[in-house]
Short mmCIF file of C-alpha atoms and ligand atoms in Angstrom, two decimals:
data_model
loop_
_atom_site.label_atom_id
_atom_site.label_comp_id
_atom_site.label_asym_id
_atom_site.label_seq_id
_atom_site.Cartn_x
_atom_site.Cartn_y
_atom_site.Cartn_z
CA MET A 1 -17.51 -115.28 106.50
CA TYR A 2 -18.04 -113.68 103.05
CA PRO A 3 -15.99 -110.44 102.63
CA GLU A 4 -17.35 -107.12 101.46
CA LEU A 5 -16.25 -106.97 97.80
CA LYS A 6 -14.20 -104.00 96.61
CA LEU A 7 -11.76 -103.07 93.82
CA PHE A 8 -8.10 -102.72 94.80
CA ILE A 9 -6.41 -99.97 92.82
CA ALA A 10 -3.21 -98.08 93.60
CA GLY A 11 -3.05 -99.71 97.05
CA LYS A 12 -6.54 -98.60 98.06
CA TRP A 13 -9.90 -100.39 98.27
CA ARG A 14 -12.73 -98.72 96.45
CA THR A 15 -16.40 -99.24 95.69
CA ALA A 16 -18.08 -98.66 92.32
CA ASN A 17 -21.20 -97.00 91.05
CA ARG A 18 -22.47 -100.21 89.53
CA ASP A 19 -22.65 -103.58 91.22
CA ILE A 20 -24.04 -107.00 90.42
CA PRO A 21 -25.03 -109.92 92.76
CA VAL A 22 -22.73 -112.76 93.70
CA VAL A 23 -24.74 -115.90 94.26
CA ASN A 24 -24.11 -119.09 96.27
CA PRO A 25 -24.60 -121.81 93.62
CA ALA A 26 -25.73 -124.36 96.26
CA THR A 27 -28.68 -122.17 97.42
CA GLU A 28 -29.07 -119.60 94.63
CA GLY A 29 -29.09 -116.99 97.43
CA GLU A 30 -27.25 -113.63 97.13
CA ILE A 31 -24.11 -113.50 99.26
CA GLY A 32 -22.55 -110.28 98.15
CA ARG A 33 -22.49 -107.42 95.63
CA LEU A 34 -19.66 -107.23 93.10
CA PRO A 35 -18.41 -103.73 92.26
CA CYS A 36 -17.96 -103.30 88.47
CA ALA A 37 -15.02 -101.17 87.43
CA SER A 38 -15.72 -98.08 85.30
CA LYS A 39 -13.40 -96.94 82.47
CA GLN A 40 -12.01 -94.41 84.99
CA ASP A 41 -11.25 -97.21 87.44
CA LEU A 42 -9.43 -99.09 84.73
CA ASP A 43 -7.43 -96.07 83.69
CA ASP A 44 -6.52 -95.46 87.32
CA ALA A 45 -5.45 -99.11 87.65
CA LEU A 46 -3.30 -98.75 84.51
CA GLU A 47 -1.64 -95.60 85.76
CA ALA A 48 -1.05 -97.25 89.16
CA ALA A 49 0.43 -100.32 87.44
CA VAL A 50 2.84 -98.21 85.45
CA ARG A 51 4.05 -96.56 88.67
CA GLY A 52 4.03 -99.85 90.43
CA PHE A 53 6.17 -101.40 87.70
CA ARG A 54 8.82 -98.68 88.11
CA VAL A 55 9.11 -99.45 91.82
CA TRP A 56 8.81 -103.27 91.73
CA SER A 57 11.09 -103.91 88.72
CA ARG A 58 13.82 -102.05 90.61
CA THR A 59 13.21 -103.92 93.87
CA SER A 60 15.80 -106.65 94.54
CA PRO A 61 14.69 -110.22 93.74
CA ARG A 62 15.25 -111.14 97.39
CA GLU A 63 13.01 -108.35 98.65
CA ARG A 64 10.36 -109.35 96.10
CA SER A 65 10.66 -112.95 97.20
CA ASP A 66 10.41 -112.01 100.90
CA THR A 67 7.23 -109.96 100.27
CA ILE A 68 5.65 -112.82 98.36
CA LEU A 69 6.51 -115.29 101.09
CA ARG A 70 5.05 -113.02 103.78
CA ALA A 71 1.79 -112.79 101.78
CA ALA A 72 1.74 -116.58 101.30
CA ALA A 73 2.20 -117.11 105.03
CA LEU A 74 -0.81 -114.85 105.67
CA MET A 75 -2.89 -116.85 103.22
CA ARG A 76 -1.97 -120.03 105.08
CA GLU A 77 -2.96 -118.34 108.41
CA ARG A 78 -6.25 -117.28 106.90
CA GLN A 79 -6.98 -120.70 105.38
CA GLU A 80 -10.30 -121.22 107.17
CA GLN A 81 -11.68 -117.81 106.32
CA ILE A 82 -10.66 -118.01 102.70
CA ALA A 83 -11.86 -121.59 102.29
CA HIS A 84 -15.34 -120.72 103.64
CA ALA A 85 -15.61 -117.78 101.22
CA ILE A 86 -14.59 -120.07 98.35
CA THR A 87 -17.17 -122.69 99.20
CA MET A 88 -19.93 -120.02 99.54
CA GLU A 89 -19.21 -118.49 96.11
CA HIS A 90 -18.10 -121.57 94.20
CA GLY A 91 -19.88 -124.46 95.88
CA LYS A 92 -16.99 -126.92 96.15
CA PRO A 93 -16.69 -129.05 99.36
CA LEU A 94 -14.98 -127.14 102.17
CA ASN A 95 -12.15 -129.66 102.38
CA GLN A 96 -11.33 -129.11 98.70
CA ALA A 97 -11.47 -125.36 99.25
CA ARG A 98 -9.02 -125.72 102.16
CA LEU A 99 -6.65 -127.66 99.92
CA GLU A 100 -7.01 -125.06 97.23
CA VAL A 101 -5.91 -122.30 99.67
CA ILE A 102 -2.77 -124.27 100.45
CA ARG A 103 -2.12 -124.94 96.71
CA GLY A 104 -2.52 -121.21 96.05
CA ALA A 105 0.03 -120.44 98.78
CA GLU A 106 2.39 -123.05 97.29
CA PHE A 107 2.23 -121.37 93.86
CA PHE A 108 3.40 -118.19 95.50
CA GLU A 109 6.10 -119.98 97.49
CA TRP A 110 7.48 -121.74 94.42
CA ASP A 111 7.56 -118.57 92.29
CA ALA A 112 9.08 -116.64 95.20
CA GLY A 113 12.03 -119.02 95.04
CA GLU A 114 12.21 -118.71 91.30
CA ALA A 115 12.34 -114.89 91.62
CA MET A 116 15.94 -115.39 92.72
CA ARG A 117 16.90 -117.76 89.93
CA THR A 118 16.12 -115.87 86.78
CA TYR A 119 19.66 -116.37 85.67
CA GLY A 120 21.10 -114.90 82.48
CA ARG A 121 24.33 -116.17 80.83
CA VAL A 122 27.64 -115.05 79.39
CA ILE A 123 28.32 -116.01 75.81
CA PRO A 124 32.01 -116.50 74.85
CA ALA A 125 33.26 -113.58 72.74
CA ALA A 126 36.40 -112.18 71.18
CA PRO A 127 38.94 -110.39 73.47
CA GLY A 128 37.64 -106.91 74.27
CA HIS A 129 34.06 -107.99 73.82
CA LYS A 130 31.45 -109.36 76.20
CA PHE A 131 28.06 -110.86 75.30
CA SER A 132 25.68 -111.22 78.19
CA VAL A 133 22.09 -112.33 78.29
CA HIS A 134 19.71 -110.75 80.88
CA HIS A 135 16.19 -111.70 81.84
CA GLN A 136 14.14 -108.65 82.71
CA PRO A 137 10.44 -108.20 83.68
CA ILE A 138 8.24 -107.64 80.69
CA GLY A 139 6.18 -104.76 82.14
CA VAL A 140 2.49 -104.37 83.03
CA VAL A 141 0.48 -107.56 82.87
CA ALA A 142 -3.26 -107.66 82.22
CA ALA A 143 -4.59 -110.92 83.54
CA PHE A 144 -7.93 -112.69 83.54
CA SER A 145 -8.67 -115.58 85.89
CA PRO A 146 -11.70 -117.95 85.72
CA TRP A 147 -14.17 -119.14 88.31
CA ASN A 148 -13.27 -122.83 88.72
CA PHE A 149 -10.53 -122.27 91.26
CA PRO A 150 -11.24 -118.87 92.88
CA MET A 151 -7.93 -118.77 94.78
CA SER A 152 -5.39 -120.89 92.88
CA GLN A 153 -6.17 -119.51 89.42
CA PRO A 154 -5.53 -115.85 90.39
CA ALA A 155 -2.55 -117.12 92.42
CA ARG A 156 -0.83 -118.59 89.33
CA LYS A 157 -0.98 -115.23 87.48
CA ILE A 158 -0.16 -112.96 90.36
CA ALA A 159 2.73 -115.19 91.52
CA GLY A 160 4.29 -115.24 88.05
CA ALA A 161 3.97 -111.53 87.56
CA LEU A 162 5.21 -110.48 91.00
CA ALA A 163 8.06 -112.92 91.15
CA SER A 164 9.31 -111.63 87.77
CA GLY A 165 9.20 -107.97 88.86
CA CYS A 166 6.10 -107.10 86.80
CA SER A 167 3.09 -105.19 87.98
CA ILE A 168 -0.38 -106.64 87.26
CA ILE A 169 -3.98 -105.71 86.81
CA LEU A 170 -6.07 -108.80 87.43
CA LYS A 171 -9.68 -109.17 86.45
CA ALA A 172 -10.85 -112.05 88.53
CA ALA A 173 -14.04 -114.00 87.73
CA GLU A 174 -17.27 -112.18 88.50
CA GLU A 175 -18.85 -115.34 89.93
CA THR A 176 -15.98 -116.00 92.40
CA PRO A 177 -14.28 -112.75 93.46
CA ALA A 178 -13.47 -113.50 97.11
CA GLY A 179 -10.42 -115.71 96.55
CA ALA A 180 -8.66 -112.97 94.62
CA MET A 181 -9.71 -110.37 97.16
CA HIS A 182 -8.17 -112.36 99.93
CA ILE A 183 -4.93 -112.60 97.92
CA ALA A 184 -4.88 -108.81 97.42
CA LYS A 185 -5.54 -108.27 101.16
CA ALA A 186 -2.66 -110.58 102.06
CA PHE A 187 -0.33 -108.62 99.78
CA GLU A 188 -1.53 -105.30 101.23
CA ASP A 189 -0.77 -106.64 104.73
CA ALA A 190 2.58 -108.03 103.58
CA GLY A 191 3.66 -104.51 102.51
CA LEU A 192 3.54 -104.79 98.70
CA PRO A 193 4.11 -101.32 97.26
CA ALA A 194 0.95 -99.56 95.96
CA GLY A 195 0.09 -100.19 92.29
CA VAL A 196 2.04 -103.43 91.91
CA LEU A 197 -1.10 -105.49 92.24
CA ASN A 198 -4.44 -104.09 91.11
CA LEU A 199 -7.67 -106.05 91.26
CA VAL A 200 -10.74 -105.22 89.23
CA PHE A 201 -14.07 -106.85 88.45
CA GLY A 202 -16.81 -106.22 85.91
CA GLU A 203 -17.97 -107.00 82.38
CA PRO A 204 -15.15 -109.21 80.97
CA ALA A 205 -15.29 -108.06 77.38
CA GLU A 206 -15.42 -104.38 78.43
CA ILE A 207 -12.34 -104.80 80.66
CA SER A 208 -10.26 -106.80 78.20
CA GLY A 209 -11.29 -104.53 75.34
CA HIS A 210 -10.17 -101.48 77.31
CA LEU A 211 -6.95 -102.78 78.78
CA ILE A 212 -5.38 -104.94 76.14
CA PRO A 213 -4.92 -102.19 73.50
CA GLN A 214 -3.16 -99.89 75.99
CA ASP A 215 0.52 -99.29 75.37
CA PRO A 216 1.85 -100.08 78.85
CA VAL A 217 0.28 -103.53 78.79
CA ARG A 218 3.02 -105.93 77.61
CA LEU A 219 1.53 -109.30 78.45
CA VAL A 220 -2.02 -110.69 78.43
CA ALA A 221 -2.35 -113.73 80.69
CA PHE A 222 -5.65 -115.57 80.42
CA THR A 223 -7.11 -118.84 81.68
CA GLY A 224 -10.49 -119.84 80.26
CA SER A 225 -12.11 -121.21 77.20
CA THR A 226 -10.34 -121.63 73.84
CA ALA A 227 -12.91 -119.37 72.15
CA VAL A 228 -12.27 -116.45 74.49
CA GLY A 229 -8.52 -117.15 74.46
CA ARG A 230 -8.49 -116.97 70.67
CA HIS A 231 -10.38 -113.64 70.78
CA LEU A 232 -7.97 -112.15 73.32
CA THR A 233 -4.93 -113.42 71.41
CA THR A 234 -6.25 -111.74 68.23
CA LEU A 235 -6.77 -108.49 70.10
CA ALA A 236 -3.31 -108.67 71.66
CA SER A 237 -1.65 -109.51 68.34
CA GLU A 238 -2.95 -106.22 66.83
CA HIS A 239 -0.77 -104.44 69.38
CA MET A 240 2.07 -106.92 69.25
CA THR A 241 1.43 -107.77 72.89
CA SER A 242 2.64 -111.12 74.22
CA VAL A 243 0.10 -113.68 75.47
CA LEU A 244 0.13 -116.50 77.99
CA MET A 245 -2.90 -118.64 77.29
CA GLU A 246 -4.05 -121.51 79.44
CA LEU A 247 -7.17 -122.73 77.63
CA GLY A 248 -9.51 -125.65 77.51
CA GLY A 249 -8.76 -129.35 77.55
CA HIS A 250 -10.57 -132.58 76.82
CA ALA A 251 -8.33 -135.05 78.58
CA PRO A 252 -8.10 -138.67 77.39
CA VAL A 253 -7.43 -141.52 79.80
CA ILE A 254 -5.99 -144.68 78.27
CA VAL A 255 -6.73 -147.72 80.41
CA CYS A 256 -4.49 -150.56 79.37
CA GLU A 257 -5.15 -154.29 79.79
CA ASP A 258 -2.36 -154.80 82.30
CA THR A 259 -3.70 -152.34 84.89
CA ASP A 260 -5.40 -153.01 88.25
CA VAL A 261 -8.88 -152.51 86.87
CA LYS A 262 -10.68 -151.94 90.18
CA ALA A 263 -8.21 -149.37 91.49
CA ALA A 264 -8.15 -147.54 88.15
CA GLY A 265 -12.03 -147.53 87.98
CA ILE A 266 -12.33 -146.06 91.45
CA SER A 267 -9.57 -143.51 90.98
CA SER A 268 -11.13 -142.45 87.64
CA ALA A 269 -14.65 -141.91 89.05
CA VAL A 270 -13.40 -139.99 92.12
CA ARG A 271 -11.10 -137.71 90.05
CA LYS A 272 -13.69 -137.10 87.37
CA MET A 273 -16.12 -135.69 89.92
CA ARG A 274 -13.55 -133.48 91.64
CA ASN A 275 -14.60 -129.83 91.45
CA ALA A 276 -17.77 -131.14 89.68
CA GLY A 277 -15.62 -131.80 86.62
CA GLN A 278 -14.93 -128.09 86.19
CA VAL A 279 -11.23 -128.43 85.74
CA CYS A 280 -9.36 -127.85 82.48
CA THR A 281 -7.37 -131.06 83.16
CA SER A 282 -10.44 -133.04 84.13
CA PRO A 283 -10.25 -136.62 82.79
CA THR A 284 -13.22 -137.02 80.44
CA ARG A 285 -12.61 -139.46 77.50
CA PHE A 286 -11.79 -142.82 79.02
CA PHE A 287 -10.57 -145.44 76.50
CA ALA A 288 -10.45 -148.85 78.09
CA HIS A 289 -9.03 -151.94 76.39
CA GLU A 290 -11.94 -154.15 75.20
CA ASN A 291 -10.83 -157.10 77.35
CA ILE A 292 -11.22 -155.10 80.57
CA PHE A 293 -13.87 -152.64 79.44
CA ASP A 294 -16.82 -154.25 81.26
CA ASP A 295 -15.07 -154.58 84.61
CA TYR A 296 -13.62 -151.12 84.43
CA ALA A 297 -16.89 -149.49 83.35
CA THR A 298 -18.87 -151.31 86.07
CA THR A 299 -16.48 -150.16 88.80
CA PHE A 300 -16.42 -146.63 87.46
CA VAL A 301 -20.22 -146.35 87.15
CA GLU A 302 -20.81 -147.76 90.67
CA ARG A 303 -18.39 -145.33 92.27
CA ALA A 304 -19.64 -142.35 90.26
CA ALA A 305 -23.26 -143.11 91.12
CA ALA A 306 -22.27 -143.28 94.82
CA THR A 307 -20.81 -139.77 94.82
CA ILE A 308 -22.32 -137.75 97.63
CA VAL A 309 -23.68 -134.56 96.06
CA GLY A 310 -24.74 -131.58 98.15
CA ASN A 311 -23.85 -128.22 99.67
CA GLY A 312 -20.06 -128.01 100.05
CA MET A 313 -20.51 -126.82 103.66
CA ASP A 314 -21.88 -130.24 104.66
CA GLN A 315 -19.12 -132.47 105.93
CA ASN A 316 -19.52 -135.66 103.92
CA VAL A 317 -20.25 -134.04 100.61
CA GLU A 318 -17.91 -135.10 97.80
CA MET A 319 -19.24 -133.00 94.97
CA GLY A 320 -20.90 -129.60 95.14
CA PRO A 321 -22.99 -127.73 92.52
CA LEU A 322 -21.79 -126.34 89.23
CA ALA A 323 -20.39 -122.85 89.81
CA ASN A 324 -22.92 -121.06 87.67
CA ASP A 325 -26.22 -121.58 85.90
CA ARG A 326 -24.71 -121.76 82.42
CA ARG A 327 -23.21 -125.26 82.61
CA ALA A 328 -26.29 -127.42 83.44
CA PRO A 329 -28.17 -126.58 80.20
CA ALA A 330 -24.91 -127.08 78.24
CA LEU A 331 -24.34 -130.52 79.88
CA THR A 332 -27.97 -131.57 79.37
CA GLU A 333 -27.61 -130.83 75.65
CA LEU A 334 -24.40 -132.84 75.38
CA VAL A 335 -25.95 -135.82 77.09
CA LYS A 336 -29.10 -135.61 74.93
CA ASP A 337 -27.02 -135.45 71.76
CA ALA A 338 -24.89 -138.49 72.82
CA ARG A 339 -28.01 -140.49 73.75
CA GLU A 340 -29.70 -139.66 70.44
CA LYS A 341 -26.58 -140.85 68.57
CA GLY A 342 -26.62 -144.20 70.37
CA ALA A 343 -24.68 -143.81 73.65
CA THR A 344 -25.84 -145.49 76.85
CA VAL A 345 -26.40 -143.21 79.87
CA ALA A 346 -25.17 -145.59 82.58
CA THR A 347 -25.84 -143.15 85.41
CA GLY A 348 -26.96 -139.55 85.84
CA GLY A 349 -27.56 -137.29 82.84
CA ALA A 350 -29.75 -134.58 84.41
CA LYS A 351 -29.95 -131.79 86.98
CA HIS A 352 -29.82 -132.92 90.60
CA GLY A 353 -32.55 -131.56 92.91
CA ASP A 354 -34.56 -128.42 92.28
CA LYS A 355 -32.57 -125.83 94.22
CA GLY A 356 -29.00 -124.87 93.36
CA TYR A 357 -27.02 -125.57 90.22
CA PHE A 358 -26.41 -129.26 90.89
CA PHE A 359 -25.84 -131.82 88.14
CA GLN A 360 -25.81 -135.61 88.63
CA PRO A 361 -22.50 -137.47 88.32
CA THR A 362 -22.88 -138.79 84.80
CA VAL A 363 -21.28 -141.66 82.90
CA LEU A 364 -21.88 -142.32 79.17
CA LEU A 365 -20.82 -145.65 77.65
CA ASN A 366 -20.14 -146.57 74.04
CA VAL A 367 -20.38 -143.02 72.76
CA PRO A 368 -20.13 -142.76 68.95
CA ASP A 369 -17.31 -140.66 67.53
CA ASN A 370 -19.82 -138.24 65.91
CA ALA A 371 -21.39 -137.27 69.25
CA ARG A 372 -20.64 -133.66 70.17
CA ILE A 373 -19.12 -134.65 73.51
CA MET A 374 -16.36 -136.52 71.75
CA GLN A 375 -15.03 -133.14 70.49
CA GLU A 376 -16.48 -130.57 72.98
CA GLU A 377 -15.13 -130.23 76.50
CA PRO A 378 -18.08 -130.78 78.88
CA PHE A 379 -16.50 -128.86 81.78
CA GLY A 380 -18.80 -130.68 84.22
CA PRO A 381 -19.23 -134.09 85.93
CA VAL A 382 -19.73 -136.06 82.75
CA ALA A 383 -17.49 -138.97 81.67
CA VAL A 384 -17.34 -141.01 78.48
CA ILE A 385 -16.10 -144.63 78.54
CA ASN A 386 -15.41 -146.30 75.23
CA PRO A 387 -13.73 -149.59 74.37
CA VAL A 388 -10.52 -149.64 72.27
CA SER A 389 -8.86 -152.59 70.59
CA SER A 390 -5.18 -151.68 71.02
CA LEU A 391 -2.72 -149.02 72.13
CA ASP A 392 -2.63 -147.66 68.60
CA ASP A 393 -6.38 -147.31 68.62
CA ALA A 394 -6.31 -145.58 72.02
CA ILE A 395 -3.55 -143.13 71.06
CA GLY A 396 -5.34 -142.27 67.82
CA LYS A 397 -8.52 -141.51 69.70
CA ALA A 398 -6.68 -139.57 72.44
CA ASN A 399 -5.18 -137.31 69.80
CA SER A 400 -8.37 -136.85 67.77
CA VAL A 401 -9.47 -133.53 69.38
CA PRO A 402 -8.09 -130.02 68.86
CA TYR A 403 -7.11 -129.92 72.56
CA GLY A 404 -3.83 -130.97 74.12
CA LEU A 405 -3.66 -130.02 77.75
CA ALA A 406 -3.60 -133.07 79.99
CA GLY A 407 -3.62 -136.81 79.20
CA TYR A 408 -3.54 -139.87 81.46
CA ALA A 409 -2.89 -143.58 81.28
CA PHE A 410 -3.10 -146.57 83.57
CA THR A 411 -0.41 -149.10 82.78
CA ASN A 412 2.84 -150.54 84.10
CA ARG A 413 4.24 -151.69 80.77
CA ALA A 414 7.52 -149.90 79.98
CA ASP A 415 7.02 -150.24 76.21
CA TYR A 416 3.55 -148.70 76.51
CA ILE A 417 4.81 -145.86 78.65
CA ASP A 418 7.58 -145.06 76.15
CA ARG A 419 5.05 -144.76 73.34
CA LEU A 420 2.62 -142.74 75.44
CA ILE A 421 5.36 -140.22 76.27
CA ASP A 422 6.32 -139.93 72.60
CA GLU A 423 2.91 -139.97 70.97
CA VAL A 424 0.19 -138.44 73.19
CA GLU A 425 -0.21 -134.80 72.12
CA VAL A 426 -0.54 -132.96 75.46
CA GLY A 427 1.48 -130.61 77.63
CA ASN A 428 0.99 -132.74 80.77
CA LEU A 429 0.96 -136.56 80.73
CA SER A 430 0.36 -138.48 83.96
CA ILE A 431 0.66 -142.27 84.36
CA ASN A 432 -1.21 -144.18 87.05
CA THR A 433 -2.40 -140.94 88.58
CA LEU A 434 -5.03 -138.40 87.52
CA GLU A 435 -3.12 -135.50 89.11
CA ALA A 436 -1.77 -133.23 86.41
CA SER A 437 0.48 -130.61 87.96
CA MET A 438 2.33 -129.29 90.97
CA PRO A 439 3.81 -125.81 91.55
CA GLU A 440 7.30 -127.16 90.64
CA THR A 441 6.14 -128.75 87.34
CA PRO A 442 5.51 -126.75 84.18
CA PHE A 443 1.83 -126.60 83.31
CA GLY A 444 0.27 -125.66 79.94
CA GLY A 445 -1.11 -126.93 76.64
CA VAL A 446 -0.30 -127.71 73.07
CA LYS A 447 -2.63 -127.38 70.04
CA SER A 448 -5.78 -125.30 70.89
CA SER A 449 -5.07 -125.62 74.65
CA GLY A 450 -2.79 -122.60 74.61
CA TYR A 451 0.69 -121.12 74.70
CA GLY A 452 3.23 -120.80 77.53
CA ARG A 453 3.72 -122.52 80.86
CA GLU A 454 2.86 -121.67 84.44
CA GLY A 455 4.91 -123.20 87.26
CA GLY A 456 8.11 -125.13 87.08
CA THR A 457 11.36 -123.46 86.16
CA GLU A 458 9.61 -122.32 82.99
CA GLY A 459 6.93 -120.44 84.90
CA LEU A 460 8.49 -116.97 84.76
CA ASP A 461 9.57 -117.09 81.14
CA ASN A 462 6.45 -115.46 79.76
CA TYR A 463 6.72 -112.67 82.27
CA MET A 464 10.27 -111.76 81.23
CA ILE A 465 12.03 -110.49 78.19
CA VAL A 466 15.45 -111.67 77.10
CA LYS A 467 17.94 -108.88 76.49
CA ASN A 468 21.31 -109.52 74.87
CA VAL A 469 24.06 -107.03 75.73
CA TRP A 470 27.22 -106.66 73.60
CA HIS A 471 29.88 -104.65 75.45
CA SER A 472 32.91 -103.71 73.48
CA ALA A 473 35.88 -102.33 75.40
CA ASP A 474 36.90 -100.09 72.53
CA ILE A 475 34.74 -98.06 70.19
CA THR A 476 34.61 -100.01 66.89
P1 NAD B 501 -16.72 -118.30 78.82
O1 NAD B 501 -15.95 -118.75 77.64
O2 NAD B 501 -17.77 -117.25 78.62
O3 NAD B 501 -15.74 -117.70 79.93
C1 NAD B 501 -14.59 -118.32 80.36
C2 NAD B 501 -13.79 -117.30 81.20
O4 NAD B 501 -13.38 -116.25 80.39
C3 NAD B 501 -14.58 -116.64 82.33
O5 NAD B 501 -13.76 -116.51 83.48
C4 NAD B 501 -14.94 -115.27 81.79
O6 NAD B 501 -15.01 -114.29 82.78
C5 NAD B 501 -13.78 -114.97 80.89
N1 NAD B 501 -14.15 -114.17 79.72
C6 NAD B 501 -15.16 -114.33 78.88
N2 NAD B 501 -15.16 -113.41 77.88
C7 NAD B 501 -14.09 -112.61 78.17
C8 NAD B 501 -13.51 -111.49 77.44
N3 NAD B 501 -14.06 -110.97 76.33
N4 NAD B 501 -12.41 -110.92 77.99
C9 NAD B 501 -11.80 -111.43 79.14
N5 NAD B 501 -12.30 -112.50 79.80
C10 NAD B 501 -13.45 -113.08 79.29
O7 NAD B 501 -17.34 -119.56 79.44
P2 NAD B 501 -17.90 -119.87 80.87
O8 NAD B 501 -19.34 -120.25 80.73
O9 NAD B 501 -17.54 -118.87 81.91
O10 NAD B 501 -17.03 -121.18 81.09
C11 NAD B 501 -17.24 -122.29 80.31
C12 NAD B 501 -16.04 -122.64 79.42
O11 NAD B 501 -14.91 -121.93 79.85
C13 NAD B 501 -15.69 -124.11 79.68
O12 NAD B 501 -16.29 -124.85 78.67
C14 NAD B 501 -14.24 -124.16 79.69
O13 NAD B 501 -13.75 -124.49 78.42
C15 NAD B 501 -13.75 -122.74 79.92
N6 NAD B 501 -13.10 -122.57 81.21
C16 NAD B 501 -11.83 -123.03 81.26
C17 NAD B 501 -11.14 -122.89 82.46
C18 NAD B 501 -9.73 -123.41 82.56
O14 NAD B 501 -9.29 -123.63 83.68
N7 NAD B 501 -9.01 -123.55 81.48
C19 NAD B 501 -11.71 -122.26 83.54
C20 NAD B 501 -12.99 -121.81 83.39
C21 NAD B 501 -13.72 -121.94 82.21
#
């Protein structure tokens, strides 16, 4: 079920001189060898992308759209195969991997439609003059996708680039390469011209350091941590290269007094543990009104503690392992720090089992503001529940971190909803649901959570330049 891993450059699959193991995080067993691109491979990919851009940017939007839709249809057909590979390399439950494949296909389908709607405009001008505004593909894109969603993260970047008429070199995550490989295979089979999509793997800093300074690269698209995003933005700015940055989050959830406490508690616990909390929009800081705090926390803790943890291939499993061995020590440290500063560990708090990178579903109560977890994104199955005295108090706490990606609230009060919309500093606010985005909605952050939007009618903006044309009938 796990594919043989290769680089995809100039329309051809190739191996590399150096490779590193890909490991199943549920078993710690090796499942494949990842080829690491050499500088020559990267230069070949760049040259191919320049040629690919010439072809693809001059291909009609309808033809581009048709090709993307053909590839998306192949991804849907191959759902089982792709989902199994994702669960093997990432660890998430198979059903969640299946949904991810469909979500990835939906990103392509949405952007394929948008490819035909990159409208310009005509600006009124004096007789004999015409002003017109054109949206044109920006050029070669260097993109970097993370390991938390092996299929849908690469899909976002590839869809935006290809729908806009750009070519792309994607470095997918070294831990989870198969999702991106399946996408490249689908595009090869759908007849995408050679060089339009190039897929490489390897040492992240080496690849970004080599590609970003190159002249043909006109956009750096990255999803990952704020620290790495800041580094890549600095590198890009030295070359006046545009960036699209989808970075970390530390999502607040405001639980108001008027809500259905039981339903909110169960929804919160289930959504927190999705993808083992390794989601940039994962709800983490839960601020419950003091009058309902006890009931809400009790429901949440009971449901979180009941989460079935195990190998994602087993049918009933709700939460798999962490995707790599870096997160468990980081989470253990965050929990230890919170406990030492006075928090209660209501459930979990440690590694789960002795094989695989599993971590227990963890809930911390009454965490002091000076605990590290109140500022640092855990990126794992750890939730904080604290009481608040009012909506003012809750909004103040929600906005007290440098992040501003997703935010949530449970309430039906119209006056509260108005204030939440106006005052919570996030790019995506959801009320009475802990879902943050769909292909048709714009997704992205404010503050240290990044620049630009993916999806929605805004999704192609970063991949295009705006050109104004002034046409005068007479020489003036
Ligand atoms: P990390 O910061 O080392 O890496 C994050 C991602 O960036 C990885 O995919 C990695 O391959 C890539 N990366 C790292 N250095 C790079 C470089 N110099 N050039 C190009 N790409 C580079 O952290 P990690 O241990 O992999 O993940 C943990 C943190 O990353 C989390 O705390 C979370 O904030 C963030 N993260 C965010 C998302 C997201 O969806 N926004 C996804 C994955 C990880």
